[in-house]
PDB file of C-alpha atoms in Angstrom:
ATOM      1  CA  MET A 974     -23.242  20.734  12.057  1.00  0.00           C
ATOM      2  CA  LYS A 975     -23.837  18.133  14.743  1.00  0.00           C
ATOM      3  CA  LYS A 976     -23.640  15.345  12.133  1.00  0.00           C
ATOM      4  CA  LEU A 977     -20.370  16.748  10.766  1.00  0.00           C
ATOM      5  CA  ILE A 978     -18.796  16.772  14.215  1.00  0.00           C
ATOM      6  CA  SER A 979     -19.892  13.192  14.934  1.00  0.00           C
ATOM      7  CA  VAL A 980     -18.570  12.025  11.556  1.00  0.00           C
ATOM      8  CA  LEU A 981     -15.213  13.727  12.187  1.00  0.00           C
ATOM      9  CA  ALA A 982     -14.996  12.168  15.654  1.00  0.00           C
ATOM     10  CA  LEU A 983     -15.748   8.729  14.201  1.00  0.00           C
ATOM     11  CA  CYS A 984     -13.102   9.187  11.498  1.00  0.00           C
ATOM     12  CA  LEU A 985     -10.489  10.281  14.035  1.00  0.00           C
ATOM     13  CA  ALA A 986     -11.309   7.335  16.302  1.00  0.00           C
ATOM     14  CA  ALA A 987     -11.046   4.891  13.402  1.00  0.00           C
ATOM     15  CA  GLN A 988      -7.802   6.465  12.245  1.00  0.00           C
ATOM     16  CA  SER A 989      -6.137   6.285  15.657  1.00  0.00           C
ATOM     17  CA  ALA A 990      -7.474   2.792  16.396  1.00  0.00           C
ATOM     18  CA  GLY A 991      -5.478   1.041  13.702  1.00  0.00           C
ATOM     19  CA  ALA A 992      -1.911   1.852  12.919  1.00  0.00           C
ATOM     20  CA  LEU A 993       0.506  -0.297  10.996  1.00  0.00           C
ATOM     21  CA  GLU A 994       3.034  -1.996  13.225  1.00  0.00           C
ATOM     22  CA  ILE A 995       6.384  -3.283  12.024  1.00  0.00           C
ATOM     23  CA  THR A 996       6.539  -7.010  12.778  1.00  0.00           C
ATOM     24  CA  ALA A 997       9.797  -7.952  11.017  1.00  0.00           C
ATOM     25  CA  VAL A 998      12.760  -6.324   9.272  1.00  0.00           C
ATOM     26  CA  SER A 999      15.449  -7.865   7.095  1.00  0.00           C
ATOM     27  CA  THR A1000      18.285  -5.510   6.264  1.00  0.00           C
ATOM     28  CA  ALA A1001      21.015  -5.464   3.641  1.00  0.00           C
ATOM     29  CA  ALA A1002      23.548  -2.890   2.516  1.00  0.00           C
ATOM     30  CA  ILE A1003      23.216  -2.288  -1.217  1.00  0.00           C
ATOM     31  CA  LYS A1004      25.446   0.185  -3.059  1.00  0.00           C
ATOM     32  CA  GLY A1005      26.421   1.874   0.195  1.00  0.00           C
ATOM     33  CA  ALA A1006      22.842   2.674   1.166  1.00  0.00           C
ATOM     34  CA  ALA A1007      20.949   0.825   3.833  1.00  0.00           C
ATOM     35  CA  ARG A1008      17.919  -1.058   2.487  1.00  0.00           C
ATOM     36  CA  ALA A1009      15.458  -3.273   4.256  1.00  0.00           C
ATOM     37  CA  ASP A1010      12.353  -5.329   3.713  1.00  0.00           C
ATOM     38  CA  PHE A1011       9.690  -4.345   6.258  1.00  0.00           C
ATOM     39  CA  THR A1012       6.802  -6.594   7.255  1.00  0.00           C
ATOM     40  CA  PHE A1013       3.669  -4.962   8.647  1.00  0.00           C
ATOM     41  CA  GLY A1014       1.780  -8.085   9.725  1.00  0.00           C
ATOM     42  CA  ALA A1015      -0.195  -9.223   6.672  1.00  0.00           C
ATOM     43  CA  ILE A1016       1.769  -7.098   4.155  1.00  0.00           C
ATOM     44  CA  ALA A1017       5.441  -6.459   3.454  1.00  0.00           C
ATOM     45  CA  VAL A1018       7.279  -3.773   1.505  1.00  0.00           C
ATOM     46  CA  ARG A1019      10.654  -4.674   0.028  1.00  0.00           C
ATOM     47  CA  SER A1020      13.591  -2.369  -0.632  1.00  0.00           C
ATOM     48  CA  ILE A1021      12.794   0.577   1.621  1.00  0.00           C
ATOM     49  CA  ALA A1022      15.975   2.644   1.743  1.00  0.00           C
ATOM     50  CA  TYR A1023      17.497   5.077   4.182  1.00  0.00           C
ATOM     51  CA  GLU A1024      19.530   7.616   2.208  1.00  0.00           C
ATOM     52  CA  LYS A1025      20.902  11.006   3.215  1.00  0.00           C
ATOM     53  CA  GLY A1026      19.005  10.985   6.501  1.00  0.00           C
ATOM     54  CA  GLY A1027      15.591  10.123   5.048  1.00  0.00           C
ATOM     55  CA  VAL A1028      13.358   7.151   4.338  1.00  0.00           C
ATOM     56  CA  VAL A1029      12.996   6.454   0.610  1.00  0.00           C
ATOM     57  CA  MET A1030      10.135   4.240  -0.499  1.00  0.00           C
ATOM     58  CA  PRO A1031      10.619   1.886  -3.469  1.00  0.00           C
ATOM     59  CA  PHE A1032       9.462   2.923  -6.921  1.00  0.00           C
ATOM     60  CA  THR A1033       8.721   1.194 -10.197  1.00  0.00           C
ATOM     61  CA  GLU A1034      10.336   2.030 -13.518  1.00  0.00           C
ATOM     62  CA  ASN A1035       8.596   1.188 -16.789  1.00  0.00           C
ATOM     63  CA  LYS A1036       9.484   2.389 -20.285  1.00  0.00           C
ATOM     64  CA  GLY A1037      11.694   5.192 -18.965  1.00  0.00           C
ATOM     65  CA  ARG A1038       9.108   6.509 -16.498  1.00  0.00           C
ATOM     66  CA  THR A1039       9.260   6.317 -12.713  1.00  0.00           C
ATOM     67  CA  TYR A1040       6.154   5.572 -10.648  1.00  0.00           C
ATOM     68  CA  THR A1041       5.900   6.010  -6.881  1.00  0.00           C
ATOM     69  CA  ASP A1042       3.259   3.394  -6.250  1.00  0.00           C
ATOM     70  CA  ILE A1043       3.925   2.808  -2.540  1.00  0.00           C
ATOM     71  CA  LYS A1044       3.675   5.902  -0.331  1.00  0.00           C
ATOM     72  CA  LEU A1045       3.723   6.686   3.358  1.00  0.00           C
ATOM     73  CA  LEU A1046       0.673   8.633   4.520  1.00  0.00           C
ATOM     74  CA  SER A1047       1.492   9.125   8.181  1.00  0.00           C
ATOM     75  CA  LYS A1048       4.359  10.698  10.037  1.00  0.00           C
ATOM     76  CA  SER A1049       4.097   8.017  12.733  1.00  0.00           C
ATOM     77  CA  LEU A1050       4.867   5.192  10.279  1.00  0.00           C
ATOM     78  CA  TYR A1051       7.744   7.228   8.817  1.00  0.00           C
ATOM     79  CA  VAL A1052       9.185   7.681  12.319  1.00  0.00           C
ATOM     80  CA  LYS A1053       8.842   3.936  13.055  1.00  0.00           C
ATOM     81  CA  ILE A1054      10.707   3.006   9.852  1.00  0.00           C
ATOM     82  CA  GLU A1055      13.372   5.648  10.445  1.00  0.00           C
ATOM     83  CA  GLY A1056      13.788   4.370  14.012  1.00  0.00           C
ATOM     84  CA  CYS A1057      14.462   0.857  12.719  1.00  0.00           C
ATOM     85  CA  PHE A1058      17.217   2.167  10.454  1.00  0.00           C
ATOM     86  CA  LYS A1059      18.772   4.305  13.214  1.00  0.00           C
ATOM     87  CA  ASN A1060      18.284   2.178  16.332  1.00  0.00           C
ATOM     88  CA  GLY A1061      17.466  -1.328  15.107  1.00  0.00           C
ATOM     89  CA  PHE A1062      14.247  -3.297  15.178  1.00  0.00           C
ATOM     90  CA  THR A1063      12.402  -4.347  18.311  1.00  0.00           C
ATOM     91  CA  LYS A1064       9.765  -7.031  17.849  1.00  0.00           C
ATOM     92  CA  PRO A1065       6.323  -6.033  19.196  1.00  0.00           C
ATOM     93  CA  ALA A1066       5.045  -7.844  22.292  1.00  0.00           C
ATOM     94  CA  LYS A1067       1.941  -9.153  20.515  1.00  0.00           C
ATOM     95  CA  ALA A1068       1.051  -9.693  16.882  1.00  0.00           C
ATOM     96  CA  PRO A1069      -0.985  -6.794  15.479  1.00  0.00           C
ATOM     97  CA  ALA A1070      -4.400  -7.268  13.905  1.00  0.00           C
ATOM     98  CA  ALA A1071      -4.699  -7.329  10.128  1.00  0.00           C
ATOM     99  CA  PRO A1072      -4.656  -3.794   8.709  1.00  0.00           C
ATOM    100  CA  VAL A1073      -7.879  -2.078   7.727  1.00  0.00           C
ATOM    101  CA  VAL A1074      -8.055  -1.951   3.931  1.00  0.00           C
ATOM    102  CA  LYS A1075      -9.849   0.834   2.093  1.00  0.00           C
ATOM    103  CA  VAL A1076     -10.076   1.434  -1.646  1.00  0.00           C
ATOM    104  CA  ALA A1077      -9.551   5.199  -1.524  1.00  0.00           C
ATOM    105  CA  SER A1078     -10.093   5.908  -5.216  1.00  0.00           C
ATOM    106  CA  LEU A1079     -10.310   4.381  -8.653  1.00  0.00           C
ATOM    107  CA  LYS A1080      -8.925   6.291 -11.624  1.00  0.00           C
ATOM    108  CA  PRO A1081     -10.013   4.930 -15.012  1.00  0.00           C
ATOM    109  CA  LEU A1082      -7.324   4.665 -17.683  1.00  0.00           C
ATOM    110  CA  LYS A1083      -7.483   4.515 -21.482  1.00  0.00           C
ATOM    111  CA  SER A1084      -5.443   1.327 -21.713  1.00  0.00           C
ATOM    112  CA  PRO A1085      -7.134  -1.823 -23.022  1.00  0.00           C
ATOM    113  CA  ALA A1086      -5.221  -3.983 -20.499  1.00  0.00           C
ATOM    114  CA  ARG A1087      -4.944  -1.806 -17.376  1.00  0.00           C
ATOM    115  CA  VAL A1088      -8.375  -0.246 -17.090  1.00  0.00           C
ATOM    116  CA  ALA A1089      -7.851   1.625 -13.815  1.00  0.00           C
ATOM    117  CA  ASN A1090      -5.480   2.531 -11.031  1.00  0.00           C
ATOM    118  CA  ALA A1091      -6.789   1.681  -7.578  1.00  0.00           C
ATOM    119  CA  GLU A1092      -5.434   3.603  -4.599  1.00  0.00           C
ATOM    120  CA  ILE A1093      -5.556   1.292  -1.589  1.00  0.00           C
ATOM    121  CA  THR A1094      -4.830   2.409   1.966  1.00  0.00           C
ATOM    122  CA  PHE A1095      -3.742   0.162   4.815  1.00  0.00           C
ATOM    123  CA  ASP A1096      -4.751   1.547   8.236  1.00  0.00           C
ATOM    124  CA  GLY A1097      -4.544   5.016   6.704  1.00  0.00           C
ATOM    125  CA  ASP A1098      -0.741   4.809   7.034  1.00  0.00           C
ATOM    126  CA  LEU A1099       0.339   3.285   3.723  1.00  0.00           C
ATOM    127  CA  LEU A1100      -0.988   3.978   0.214  1.00  0.00           C
ATOM    128  CA  VAL A1101      -0.490   1.478  -2.592  1.00  0.00           C
ATOM    129  CA  VAL A1102      -1.423   2.090  -6.232  1.00  0.00           C
ATOM    130  CA  ALA A1103      -2.442  -1.166  -7.902  1.00  0.00           C
ATOM    131  CA  GLY A1104      -3.687  -1.815 -11.411  1.00  0.00           C
ATOM    132  CA  VAL A1105      -7.103  -3.193 -12.262  1.00  0.00           C
ATOM    133  CA  MET A1106      -6.345  -5.475 -15.189  1.00  0.00           C
ATOM    134  CA  VAL A1107      -8.607  -7.100 -17.779  1.00  0.00           C
ATOM    135  CA  SER A1108      -8.315 -10.880 -17.781  1.00  0.00           C
ATOM    136  CA  LYS A1109      -7.221 -12.434 -21.069  1.00  0.00           C
ATOM    137  CA  LYS A1110      -8.319 -15.886 -19.892  1.00  0.00           C
ATOM    138  CA  GLU A1111     -11.872 -15.097 -18.842  1.00  0.00           C
ATOM    139  CA  GLU A1112     -13.995 -12.499 -20.627  1.00  0.00           C
ATOM    140  CA  GLY A1113     -15.499  -9.864 -18.350  1.00  0.00           C
ATOM    141  CA  ALA A1114     -13.190 -10.776 -15.451  1.00  0.00           C
ATOM    142  CA  PHE A1115     -10.570  -8.607 -13.783  1.00  0.00           C
ATOM    143  CA  TRP A1116      -7.493  -9.170 -11.668  1.00  0.00           C
ATOM    144  CA  VAL A1117      -5.278  -6.856  -9.596  1.00  0.00           C
ATOM    145  CA  ALA A1118      -1.625  -6.080 -10.373  1.00  0.00           C
ATOM    146  CA  PHE A1119       0.241  -5.013  -7.251  1.00  0.00           C
ATOM    147  CA  PRO A1120       3.588  -3.183  -7.309  1.00  0.00           C
ATOM    148  CA  PRO A1121       6.527  -5.617  -7.408  1.00  0.00           C
ATOM    149  CA  ASP A1122       7.853  -4.436  -4.012  1.00  0.00           C
ATOM    150  CA  LEU A1123       4.580  -5.183  -2.211  1.00  0.00           C
ATOM    151  CA  VAL A1124       4.371  -8.729  -0.857  1.00  0.00           C
ATOM    152  CA  PHE A1125       1.560 -10.525   0.944  1.00  0.00           C
ATOM    153  CA  PRO A1126       2.888 -13.185   3.356  1.00  0.00           C
ATOM    154  CA  ASP A1127      -0.756 -14.063   4.088  1.00  0.00           C
ATOM    155  CA  GLY A1128      -2.458 -15.368   0.928  1.00  0.00           C
ATOM    156  CA  ALA A1129      -5.950 -15.036   2.423  1.00  0.00           C
ATOM    157  CA  PHE A1130      -5.358 -11.360   3.153  1.00  0.00           C
ATOM    158  CA  LYS A1131      -4.125 -10.786  -0.416  1.00  0.00           C
ATOM    159  CA  SER A1132      -7.261 -12.453  -1.742  1.00  0.00           C
ATOM    160  CA  ALA A1133      -9.436 -10.226   0.458  1.00  0.00           C
ATOM    161  CA  VAL A1134      -7.674  -7.096  -0.832  1.00  0.00           C
ATOM    162  CA  GLU A1135      -8.077  -8.237  -4.459  1.00  0.00           C
ATOM    163  CA  THR A1136     -11.764  -8.947  -3.865  1.00  0.00           C
ATOM    164  CA  ALA A1137     -12.279  -5.476  -2.344  1.00  0.00           C
ATOM    165  CA  VAL A1138     -10.577  -3.761  -5.307  1.00  0.00           C
ATOM    166  CA  ILE A1139     -12.494  -5.744  -7.944  1.00  0.00           C
ATOM    167  CA  ALA A1140     -15.793  -5.168  -6.088  1.00  0.00           C
ATOM    168  CA  ALA A1141     -15.121  -1.421  -5.958  1.00  0.00           C
ATOM    169  CA  TRP A1142     -14.323  -1.418  -9.688  1.00  0.00           C
ATOM    170  CA  ALA A1143     -17.493  -3.367 -10.532  1.00  0.00           C
ATOM    171  CA  LYS A1144     -19.578  -1.004  -8.398  1.00  0.00           C
ATOM    172  CA  LYS A1145     -18.075   2.039 -10.112  1.00  0.00           C
ATOM    173  CA  ASN A1146     -18.761   0.585 -13.578  1.00  0.00           C
ATOM    174  CA  ASN A1147     -22.384  -0.284 -12.747  1.00  0.00           C
ATOM    175  CA  LYS A1148     -23.278   3.312 -11.891  1.00  0.00           C
TER     176      LYS A1148
END
């Protein structure tokens, strides 16, 4: 019981320590709805909308199906985004640290090209579903396909995220 309590306290401390901060917003009115590209330091999400009084995250359509591959996990991030749409954006006083990346889960698929879906969390506030893809150029190699509305302004951070996802996939396959 004592171990469980200490683990929960550690998790809560880690969760409250890092929170995604909005560092830039570029807005545009598209089809009567407000849309904006939000930058959270080392990552950016394009085409977040504010429709009918709520924040709507971008989605991907493929072969007639809709996939919600970028999701908000925390109420605090939702409130920050909503505040930008309602009241405008205020730049933070100092640049936030790079978000903490965690590969939350890997779900194997039966596709010969996309072998798994990787659920990646950023500071526990944002969940992104990326594809673990088989490389056609190099046998036995993998690469990561991110949703089209997720952008990495920092190439080194993107490389670190890709490395973490591929390492998690390799570890899962070696079990």
